[in-house]
Coordinates of C-alpha atoms in Angstrom, one line a residue:
Chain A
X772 CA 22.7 -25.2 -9.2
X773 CA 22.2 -22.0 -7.7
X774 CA 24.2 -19.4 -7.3
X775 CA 24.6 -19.1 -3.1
X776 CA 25.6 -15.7 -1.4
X777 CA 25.8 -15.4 2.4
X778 CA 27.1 -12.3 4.2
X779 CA 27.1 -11.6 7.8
X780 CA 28.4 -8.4 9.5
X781 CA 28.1 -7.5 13.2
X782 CA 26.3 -4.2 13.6
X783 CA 28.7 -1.5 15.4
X784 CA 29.0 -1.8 19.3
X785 CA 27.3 1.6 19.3
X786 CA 24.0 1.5 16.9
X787 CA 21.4 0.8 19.6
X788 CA 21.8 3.7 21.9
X789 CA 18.6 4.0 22.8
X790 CA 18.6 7.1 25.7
X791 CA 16.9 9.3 22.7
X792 CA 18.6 12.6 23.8
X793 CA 21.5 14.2 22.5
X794 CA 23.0 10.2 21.6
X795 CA 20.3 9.7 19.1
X796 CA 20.2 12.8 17.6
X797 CA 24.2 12.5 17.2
X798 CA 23.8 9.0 15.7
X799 CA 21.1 10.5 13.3
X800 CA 23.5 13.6 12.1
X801 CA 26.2 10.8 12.0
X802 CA 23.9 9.2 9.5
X803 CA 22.6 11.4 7.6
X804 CA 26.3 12.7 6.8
X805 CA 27.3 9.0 5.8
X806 CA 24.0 9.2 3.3
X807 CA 21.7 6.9 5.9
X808 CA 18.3 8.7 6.4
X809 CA 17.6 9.3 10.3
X810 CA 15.8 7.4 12.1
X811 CA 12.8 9.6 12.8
X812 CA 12.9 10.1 8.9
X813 CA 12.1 6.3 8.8
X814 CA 9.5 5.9 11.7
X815 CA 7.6 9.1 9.9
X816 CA 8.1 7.2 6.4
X817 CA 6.8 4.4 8.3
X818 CA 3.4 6.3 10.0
X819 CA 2.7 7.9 6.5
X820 CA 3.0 4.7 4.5
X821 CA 0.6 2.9 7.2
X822 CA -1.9 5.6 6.6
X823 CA -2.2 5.8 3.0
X824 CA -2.0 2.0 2.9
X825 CA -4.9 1.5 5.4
X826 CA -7.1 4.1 3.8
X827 CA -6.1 2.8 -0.2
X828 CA -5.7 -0.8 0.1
X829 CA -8.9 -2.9 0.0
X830 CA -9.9 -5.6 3.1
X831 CA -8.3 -8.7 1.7
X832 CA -5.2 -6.5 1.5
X833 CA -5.0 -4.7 5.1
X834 CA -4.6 -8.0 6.3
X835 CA -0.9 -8.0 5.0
X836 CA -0.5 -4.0 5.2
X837 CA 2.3 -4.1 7.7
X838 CA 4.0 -6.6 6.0
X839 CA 3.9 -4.8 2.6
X840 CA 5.1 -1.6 4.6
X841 CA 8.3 -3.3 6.7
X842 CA 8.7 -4.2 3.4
X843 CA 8.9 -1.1 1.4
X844 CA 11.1 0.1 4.2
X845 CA 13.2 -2.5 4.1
X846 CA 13.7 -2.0 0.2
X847 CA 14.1 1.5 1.0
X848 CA 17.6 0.8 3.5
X849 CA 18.6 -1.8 1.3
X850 CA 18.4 0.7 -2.0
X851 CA 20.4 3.3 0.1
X852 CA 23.1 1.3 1.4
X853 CA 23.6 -0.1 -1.9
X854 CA 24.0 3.5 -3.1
X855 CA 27.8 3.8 -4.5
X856 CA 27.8 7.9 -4.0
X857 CA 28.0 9.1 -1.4
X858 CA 24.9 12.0 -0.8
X859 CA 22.3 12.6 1.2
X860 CA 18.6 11.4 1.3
X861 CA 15.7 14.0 1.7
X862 CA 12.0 13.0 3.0
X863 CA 11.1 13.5 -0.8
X864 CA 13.5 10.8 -2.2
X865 CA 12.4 8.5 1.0
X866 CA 8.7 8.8 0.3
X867 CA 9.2 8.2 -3.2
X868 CA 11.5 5.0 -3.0
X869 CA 8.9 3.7 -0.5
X870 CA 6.0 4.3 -2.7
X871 CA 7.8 2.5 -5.8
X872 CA 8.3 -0.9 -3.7
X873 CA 5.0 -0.4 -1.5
X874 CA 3.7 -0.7 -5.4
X875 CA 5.5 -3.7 -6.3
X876 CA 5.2 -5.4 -3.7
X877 CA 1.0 -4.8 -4.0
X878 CA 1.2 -5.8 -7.8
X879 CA 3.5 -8.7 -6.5
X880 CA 0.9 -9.8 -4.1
X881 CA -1.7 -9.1 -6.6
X882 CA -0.2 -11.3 -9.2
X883 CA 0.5 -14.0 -7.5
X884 CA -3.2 -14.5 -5.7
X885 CA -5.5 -16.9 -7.2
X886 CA -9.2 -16.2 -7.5
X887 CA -12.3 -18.7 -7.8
X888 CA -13.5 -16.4 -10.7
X889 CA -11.9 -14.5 -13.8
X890 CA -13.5 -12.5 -16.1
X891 CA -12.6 -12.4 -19.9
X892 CA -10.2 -9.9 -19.7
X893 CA -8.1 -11.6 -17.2
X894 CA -8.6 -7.8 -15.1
X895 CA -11.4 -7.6 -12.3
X896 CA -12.8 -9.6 -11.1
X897 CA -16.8 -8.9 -11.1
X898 CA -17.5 -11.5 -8.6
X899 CA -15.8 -11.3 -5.4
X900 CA -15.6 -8.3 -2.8
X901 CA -16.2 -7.2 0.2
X902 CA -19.2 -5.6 1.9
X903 CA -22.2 -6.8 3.8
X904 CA -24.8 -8.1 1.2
X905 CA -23.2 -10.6 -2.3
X906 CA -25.7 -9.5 -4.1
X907 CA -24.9 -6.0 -3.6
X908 CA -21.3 -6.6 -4.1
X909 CA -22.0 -8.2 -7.8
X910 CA -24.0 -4.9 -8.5
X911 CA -21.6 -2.2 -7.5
X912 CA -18.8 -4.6 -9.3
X913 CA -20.8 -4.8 -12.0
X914 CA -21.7 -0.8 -12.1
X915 CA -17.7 -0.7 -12.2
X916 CA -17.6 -2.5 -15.1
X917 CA -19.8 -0.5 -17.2
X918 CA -18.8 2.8 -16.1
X919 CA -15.0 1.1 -17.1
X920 CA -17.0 0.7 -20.5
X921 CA -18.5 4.0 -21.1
X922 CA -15.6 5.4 -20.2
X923 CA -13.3 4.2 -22.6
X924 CA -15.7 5.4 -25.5
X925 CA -15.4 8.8 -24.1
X926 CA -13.2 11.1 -26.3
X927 CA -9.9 10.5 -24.7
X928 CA -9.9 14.5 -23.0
X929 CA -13.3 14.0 -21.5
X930 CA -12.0 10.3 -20.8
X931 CA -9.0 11.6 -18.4
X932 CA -10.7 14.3 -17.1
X933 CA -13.4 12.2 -16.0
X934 CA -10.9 9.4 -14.5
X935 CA -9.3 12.1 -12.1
X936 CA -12.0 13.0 -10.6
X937 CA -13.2 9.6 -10.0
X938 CA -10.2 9.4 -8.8
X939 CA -10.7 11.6 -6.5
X940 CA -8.9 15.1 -7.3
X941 CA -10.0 18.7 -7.8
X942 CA -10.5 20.3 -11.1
X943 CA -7.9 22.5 -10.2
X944 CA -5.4 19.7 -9.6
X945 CA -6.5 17.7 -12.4
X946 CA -6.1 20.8 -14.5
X947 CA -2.5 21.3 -13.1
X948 CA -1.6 18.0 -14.0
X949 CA -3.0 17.8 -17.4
X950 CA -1.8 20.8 -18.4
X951 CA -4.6 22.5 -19.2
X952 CA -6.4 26.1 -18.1
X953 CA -9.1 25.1 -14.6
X954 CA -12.0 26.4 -17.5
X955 CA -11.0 23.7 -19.8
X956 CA -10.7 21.1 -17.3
X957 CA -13.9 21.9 -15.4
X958 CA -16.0 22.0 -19.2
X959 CA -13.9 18.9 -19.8
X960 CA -15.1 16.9 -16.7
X961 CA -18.9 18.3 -16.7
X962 CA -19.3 17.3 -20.4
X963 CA -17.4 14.2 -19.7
X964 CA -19.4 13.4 -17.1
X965 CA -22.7 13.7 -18.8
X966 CA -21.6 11.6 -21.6
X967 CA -20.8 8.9 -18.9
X968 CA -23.9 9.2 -17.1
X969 CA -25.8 9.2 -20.9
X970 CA -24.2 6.3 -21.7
X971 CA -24.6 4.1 -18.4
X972 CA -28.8 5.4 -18.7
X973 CA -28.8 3.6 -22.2
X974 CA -26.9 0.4 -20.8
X975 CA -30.2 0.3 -18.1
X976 CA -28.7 1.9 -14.9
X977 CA -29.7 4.8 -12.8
X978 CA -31.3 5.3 -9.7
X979 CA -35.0 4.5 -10.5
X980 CA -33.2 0.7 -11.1
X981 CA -31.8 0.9 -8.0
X982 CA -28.8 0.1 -9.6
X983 CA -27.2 3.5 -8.6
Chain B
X1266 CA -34.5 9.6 -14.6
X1267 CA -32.5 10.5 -11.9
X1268 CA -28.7 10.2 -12.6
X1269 CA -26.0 9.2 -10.2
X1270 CA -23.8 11.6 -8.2
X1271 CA -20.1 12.3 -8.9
X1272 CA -19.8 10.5 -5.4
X1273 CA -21.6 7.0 -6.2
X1274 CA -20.0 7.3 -9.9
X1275 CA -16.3 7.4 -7.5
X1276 CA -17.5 4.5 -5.1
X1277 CA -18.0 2.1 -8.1
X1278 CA -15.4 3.2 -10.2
X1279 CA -12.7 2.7 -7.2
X1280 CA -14.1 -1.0 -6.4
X1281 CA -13.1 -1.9 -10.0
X1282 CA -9.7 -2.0 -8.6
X1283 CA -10.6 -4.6 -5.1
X1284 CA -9.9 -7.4 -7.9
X1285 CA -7.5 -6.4 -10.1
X1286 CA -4.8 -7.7 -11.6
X1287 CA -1.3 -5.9 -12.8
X1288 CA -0.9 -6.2 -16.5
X1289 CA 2.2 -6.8 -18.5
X1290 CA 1.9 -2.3 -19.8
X1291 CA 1.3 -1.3 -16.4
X1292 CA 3.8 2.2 -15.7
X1293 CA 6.8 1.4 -13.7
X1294 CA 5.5 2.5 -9.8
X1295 CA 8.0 5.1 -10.0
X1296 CA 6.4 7.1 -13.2
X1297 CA 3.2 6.9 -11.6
X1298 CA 4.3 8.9 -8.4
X1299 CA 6.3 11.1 -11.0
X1300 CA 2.8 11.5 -12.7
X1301 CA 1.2 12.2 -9.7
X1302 CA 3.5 14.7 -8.4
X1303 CA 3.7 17.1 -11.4
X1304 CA 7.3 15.8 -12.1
X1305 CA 6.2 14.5 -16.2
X1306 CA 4.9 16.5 -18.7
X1307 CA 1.2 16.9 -19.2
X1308 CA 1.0 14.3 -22.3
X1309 CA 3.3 11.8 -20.2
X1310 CA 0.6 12.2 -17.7
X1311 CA -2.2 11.8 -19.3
X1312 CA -1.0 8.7 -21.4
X1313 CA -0.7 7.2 -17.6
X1314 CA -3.9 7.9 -16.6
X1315 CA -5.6 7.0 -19.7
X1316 CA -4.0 3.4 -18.2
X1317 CA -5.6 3.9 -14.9
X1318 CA -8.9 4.0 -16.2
X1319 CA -8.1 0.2 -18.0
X1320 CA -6.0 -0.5 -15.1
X1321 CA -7.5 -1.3 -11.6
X1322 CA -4.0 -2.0 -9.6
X1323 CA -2.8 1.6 -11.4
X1324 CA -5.9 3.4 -10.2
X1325 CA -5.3 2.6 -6.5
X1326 CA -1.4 3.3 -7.1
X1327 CA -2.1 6.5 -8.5
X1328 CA -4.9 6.9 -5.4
X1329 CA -2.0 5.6 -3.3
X1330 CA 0.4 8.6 -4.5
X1331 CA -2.6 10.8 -3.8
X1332 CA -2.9 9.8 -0.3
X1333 CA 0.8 10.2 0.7
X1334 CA 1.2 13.7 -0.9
X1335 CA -1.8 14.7 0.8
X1336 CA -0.5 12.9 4.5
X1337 CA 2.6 15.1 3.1
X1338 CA 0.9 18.5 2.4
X1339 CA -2.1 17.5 5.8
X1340 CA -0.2 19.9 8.7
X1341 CA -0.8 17.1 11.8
X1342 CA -2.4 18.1 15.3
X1343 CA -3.4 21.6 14.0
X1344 CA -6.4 22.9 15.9
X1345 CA -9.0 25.2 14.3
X1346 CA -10.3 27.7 16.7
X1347 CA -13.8 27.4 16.3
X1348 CA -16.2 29.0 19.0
X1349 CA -19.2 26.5 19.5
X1350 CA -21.9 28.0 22.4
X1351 CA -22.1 26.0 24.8
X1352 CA -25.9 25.1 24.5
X1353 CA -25.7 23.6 21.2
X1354 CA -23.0 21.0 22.7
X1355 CA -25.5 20.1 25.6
X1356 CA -28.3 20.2 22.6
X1357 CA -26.3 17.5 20.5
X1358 CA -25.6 15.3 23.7
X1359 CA -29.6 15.2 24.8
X1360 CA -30.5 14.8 20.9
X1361 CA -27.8 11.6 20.6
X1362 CA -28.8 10.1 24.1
X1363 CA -32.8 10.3 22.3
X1364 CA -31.9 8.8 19.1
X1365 CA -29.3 6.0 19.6
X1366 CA -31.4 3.9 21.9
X1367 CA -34.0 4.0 19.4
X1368 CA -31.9 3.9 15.8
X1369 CA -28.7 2.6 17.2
X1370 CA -29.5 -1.1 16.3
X1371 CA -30.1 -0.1 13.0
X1372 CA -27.0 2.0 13.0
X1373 CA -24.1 -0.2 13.4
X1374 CA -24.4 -3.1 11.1
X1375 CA -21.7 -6.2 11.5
X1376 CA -19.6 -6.4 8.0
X1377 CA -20.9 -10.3 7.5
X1378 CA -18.1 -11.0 5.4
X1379 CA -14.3 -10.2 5.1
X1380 CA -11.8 -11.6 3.5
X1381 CA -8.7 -11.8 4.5
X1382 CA -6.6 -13.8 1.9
X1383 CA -6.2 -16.9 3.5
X1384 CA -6.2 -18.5 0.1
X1385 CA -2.4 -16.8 -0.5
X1386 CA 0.6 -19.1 0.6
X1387 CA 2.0 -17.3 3.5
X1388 CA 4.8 -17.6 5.7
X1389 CA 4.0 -18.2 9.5
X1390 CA 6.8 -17.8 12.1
X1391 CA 7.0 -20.9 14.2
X1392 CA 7.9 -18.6 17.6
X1393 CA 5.5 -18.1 19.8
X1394 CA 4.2 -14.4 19.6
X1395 CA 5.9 -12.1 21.5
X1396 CA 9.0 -15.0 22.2
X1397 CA 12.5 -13.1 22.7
X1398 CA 15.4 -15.4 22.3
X1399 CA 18.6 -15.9 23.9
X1400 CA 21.5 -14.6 21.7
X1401 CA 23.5 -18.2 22.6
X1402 CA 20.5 -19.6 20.6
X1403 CA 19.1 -17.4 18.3
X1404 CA 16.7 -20.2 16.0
X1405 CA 14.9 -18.8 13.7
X1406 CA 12.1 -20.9 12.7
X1407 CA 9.4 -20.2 10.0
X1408 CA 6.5 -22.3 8.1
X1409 CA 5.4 -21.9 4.7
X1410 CA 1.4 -22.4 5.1
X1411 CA 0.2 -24.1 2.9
X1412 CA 3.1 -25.8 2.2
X1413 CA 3.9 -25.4 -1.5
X1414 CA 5.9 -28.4 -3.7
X1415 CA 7.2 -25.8 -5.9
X1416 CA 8.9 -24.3 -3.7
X1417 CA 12.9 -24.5 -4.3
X1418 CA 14.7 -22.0 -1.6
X1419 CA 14.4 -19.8 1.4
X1420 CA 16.0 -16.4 1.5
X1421 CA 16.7 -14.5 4.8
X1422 CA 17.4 -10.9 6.4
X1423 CA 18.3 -10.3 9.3
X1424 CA 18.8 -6.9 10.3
X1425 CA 18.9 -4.6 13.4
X1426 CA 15.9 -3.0 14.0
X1427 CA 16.6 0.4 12.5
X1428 CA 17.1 -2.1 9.0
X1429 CA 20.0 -0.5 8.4
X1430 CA 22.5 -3.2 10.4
X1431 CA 22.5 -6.2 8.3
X1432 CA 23.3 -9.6 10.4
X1433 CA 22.7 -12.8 8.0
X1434 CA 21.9 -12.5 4.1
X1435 CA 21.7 -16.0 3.3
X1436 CA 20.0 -16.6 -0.3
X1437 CA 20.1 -20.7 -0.5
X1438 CA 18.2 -22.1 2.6
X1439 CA 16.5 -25.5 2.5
X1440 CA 15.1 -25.8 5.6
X1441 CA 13.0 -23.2 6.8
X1442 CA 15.7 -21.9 10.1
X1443 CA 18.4 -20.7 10.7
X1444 CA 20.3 -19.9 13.4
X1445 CA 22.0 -16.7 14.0
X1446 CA 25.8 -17.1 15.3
X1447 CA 26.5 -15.6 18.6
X1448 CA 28.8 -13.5 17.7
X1449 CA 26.5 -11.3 15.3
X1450 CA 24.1 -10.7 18.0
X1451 CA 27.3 -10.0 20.7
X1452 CA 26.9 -6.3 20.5
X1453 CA 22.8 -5.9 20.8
X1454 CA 21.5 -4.7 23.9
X1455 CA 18.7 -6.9 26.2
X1456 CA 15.6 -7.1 24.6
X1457 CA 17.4 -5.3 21.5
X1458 CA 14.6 -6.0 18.4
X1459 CA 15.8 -7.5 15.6
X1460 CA 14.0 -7.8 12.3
X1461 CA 14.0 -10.9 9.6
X1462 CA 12.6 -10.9 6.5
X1463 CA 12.2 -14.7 4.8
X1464 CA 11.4 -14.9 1.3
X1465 CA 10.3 -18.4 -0.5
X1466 CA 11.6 -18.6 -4.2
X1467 CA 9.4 -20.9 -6.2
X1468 CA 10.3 -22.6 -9.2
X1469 CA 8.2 -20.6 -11.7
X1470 CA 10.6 -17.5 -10.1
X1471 CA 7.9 -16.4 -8.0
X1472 CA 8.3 -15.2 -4.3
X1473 CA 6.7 -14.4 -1.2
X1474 CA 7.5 -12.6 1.4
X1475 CA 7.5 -12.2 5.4
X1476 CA 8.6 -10.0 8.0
X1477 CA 9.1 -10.9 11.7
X1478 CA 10.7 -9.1 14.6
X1479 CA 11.8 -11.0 17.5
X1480 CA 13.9 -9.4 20.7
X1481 CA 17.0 -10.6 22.2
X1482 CA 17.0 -12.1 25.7

């Protein structure tokens, strides 16, 4: 049998003042001294979390994006009220929590859909995406695949150098992050990427294919 | 031969992760945003990204991170004087009014084909959109589609809708309502929003969730 829990609590007769002058902004210092976040902190957690999650999260996904963002913030409340101390909660802390569930609740939704196709090694999925043409989609999934391959024979240096910045960030970030000088990093990434580029010419894609 | 560009090398690499699956080493979310944000040494860091290039659900996390450091560090609304004559406008505007008639067919494809998970059990609200409810009968009414014989309990959260005013937390429901008591809902102002979150519990321990937000009439 299951364990059964039920709680219910009537809010306070005050927590929906709604005339945002100096009421809300009283309710929100009142809150942030009890360790609550305000509730512009929230709605601007909220607006930041939509963004990144609309530009990151691939087409099957934005159809659930506001629920895996209500969701994060919900986790986010419920973390905070279940906090025993009592301190307060910066924008930092807030973006932070909501990041770690917006994560699990993707890998959650990840794990749990079923696809018409798995590969060997129960990862990608080569066969299904999104995008205007199928055939085009198998191609750039498979492209993905390979450059996967080269890159894991890359010396590992090369090999993280190379991931960050098709991941998207600067040499100098990278660099920062890595811990290493912008001169390594930069001779890291260019040789890196010539070695990735060698080795997806020799597996038979490159432009003149029309692979690339 | 010609070679690919950093650019098309990015668009590929970043599609690995449409499909992917978490795996059992993945970094815990919250070591990933530490990665991201300087906050673990360089080795710690680079043992997580060496998993990001194996791991397509970690890639878009860490790109994820990425994004809301940069929403963080992006200043909104700023404006950047930048004097533009005023011929070259008028120039752009005759040029565009030339070319779209003539290229804009060819310009704006359709996307043919989207997917949009339908495949995924979901929970569907059985209100009518946009339906407030009276606070002497607050029903709350869901729909697991497509309904799943593994499926063993309902949780539910009800909150105010700053989240941070908890009404119900019940964590053994059968059927899939509930109605709110009266009382609860005593203090909330006309057309006061309030927010619940069902979760089904299947019998492998699995869950899925849903969030809904309906007003008080």
């Amino acid at each position: 049998m299951l364990e059964t829990s039920s709680s219910h609590q009537a809010p306070p007769a005050d927590w929906h003042r709604d005339d945002r002058e100096p009421a809300v902004r009283q309710a929100d210092d009142l809150a942030w001294e009890a360790g609550a976040p305000a509730s512009s902190d929230l709605e601007s957690l909220r607006r930041e979390l939509e963004k990144a999650v609309t530009r990151i999260c691939p087409t099957w996904l934005s159809a659930q994006s506001d629920d895996l963002v209500q969701m994060s913030l919900m986790r986010v409340v419920e973390q905070i009220r279940n906090c025993d101390e009592h301190r307060s909660f910066n924008a930092s802390y807030l973006r932070r929590t909501a990041y770690c569930a917006l994560v699990d609740e993707i890998r959650r939704v990840r794990s749990r859909r079923e696809w018409s196709t798995t590969d060997e090694s129960g990862g990608d999925h080569p066969l299904e995406g999104h995008g205007p043409d199928p055939e085009q989609r198998l191609i750039a999934r498979q492209i993905g695949s390979h450059i996967r391959a080269c890159l894991t024979g890359l010396i590992t240096p090369r090999r993280v150098a190379v991931a960050l910045k098709l991941q998207g960030e600067s040499a100098p970030e990278a660099a920062r992050l890595l811990g290493w000088s912008l001169r390594k990093t930069e001779n890291l990434i260019y040789r890196g990427l010539a070695d990735l580029r060698k080795c997806l010419s020799q597996k038979g894609l490159s432009k003149e294919r029309g692979a690339l | 031969m010609t070679h690919p560009t950093s650019d098309q090398l990015q668009q590929a690499f970043t599609q690995l992760s449409e499909r992917a699956r978490p795996r059992d080493d993945c970094p815990e979310p919250d070591q990933l945003w530490r990665a991201r944000t300087g906050q673990l040494s360089p080795r710690a860091t680079r043992r997580i990204v060496k998993h990001t290039v194996e791991c397509g659900v970690c890639a878009e996390s860490w790109r994820l991170a990425a994004e809301l450091e940069a929403g963080r560090e992006r200043p909104m609304g700023r404006v950047i004087p930048f004097p533009v004559p005023l011929w070259t406008v008028a120039a752009a505007v005759l040029l565009l009014g030339i070319l779209v008639p003539i290229f804009g067919p060819h310009l704006w494809r359709p996307v043919t084909s989207i997917d949009r998970g339908e495949d995924l059990e979901r929970i569907e609200s059985e209100l009518a959109a946009q339906e407030g409810l009276s606070r002497a009968d607050f029903h709350l009414r869901w729909n697991l589609e497509p309904a799943q014989k593994n499926l063993i309990r309902y949780e539910l959260h009800v909150t105010t809708e700053d989240l941070f005013h908890v009404l119900v937390h019940e964590t053994d429901l059968v059927e899939p309502e509930f109605k709110v008591p009266e009382n609860l809902l005593g203090s909330l102002p006309e057309g006061a929003a309030v927010t619940w979150r069902v979760t089904a519990v299947f019998e492998d321990g699995s869950r899925t969730s849903r969030v809904f937000v309906t007003r008080v009439q």
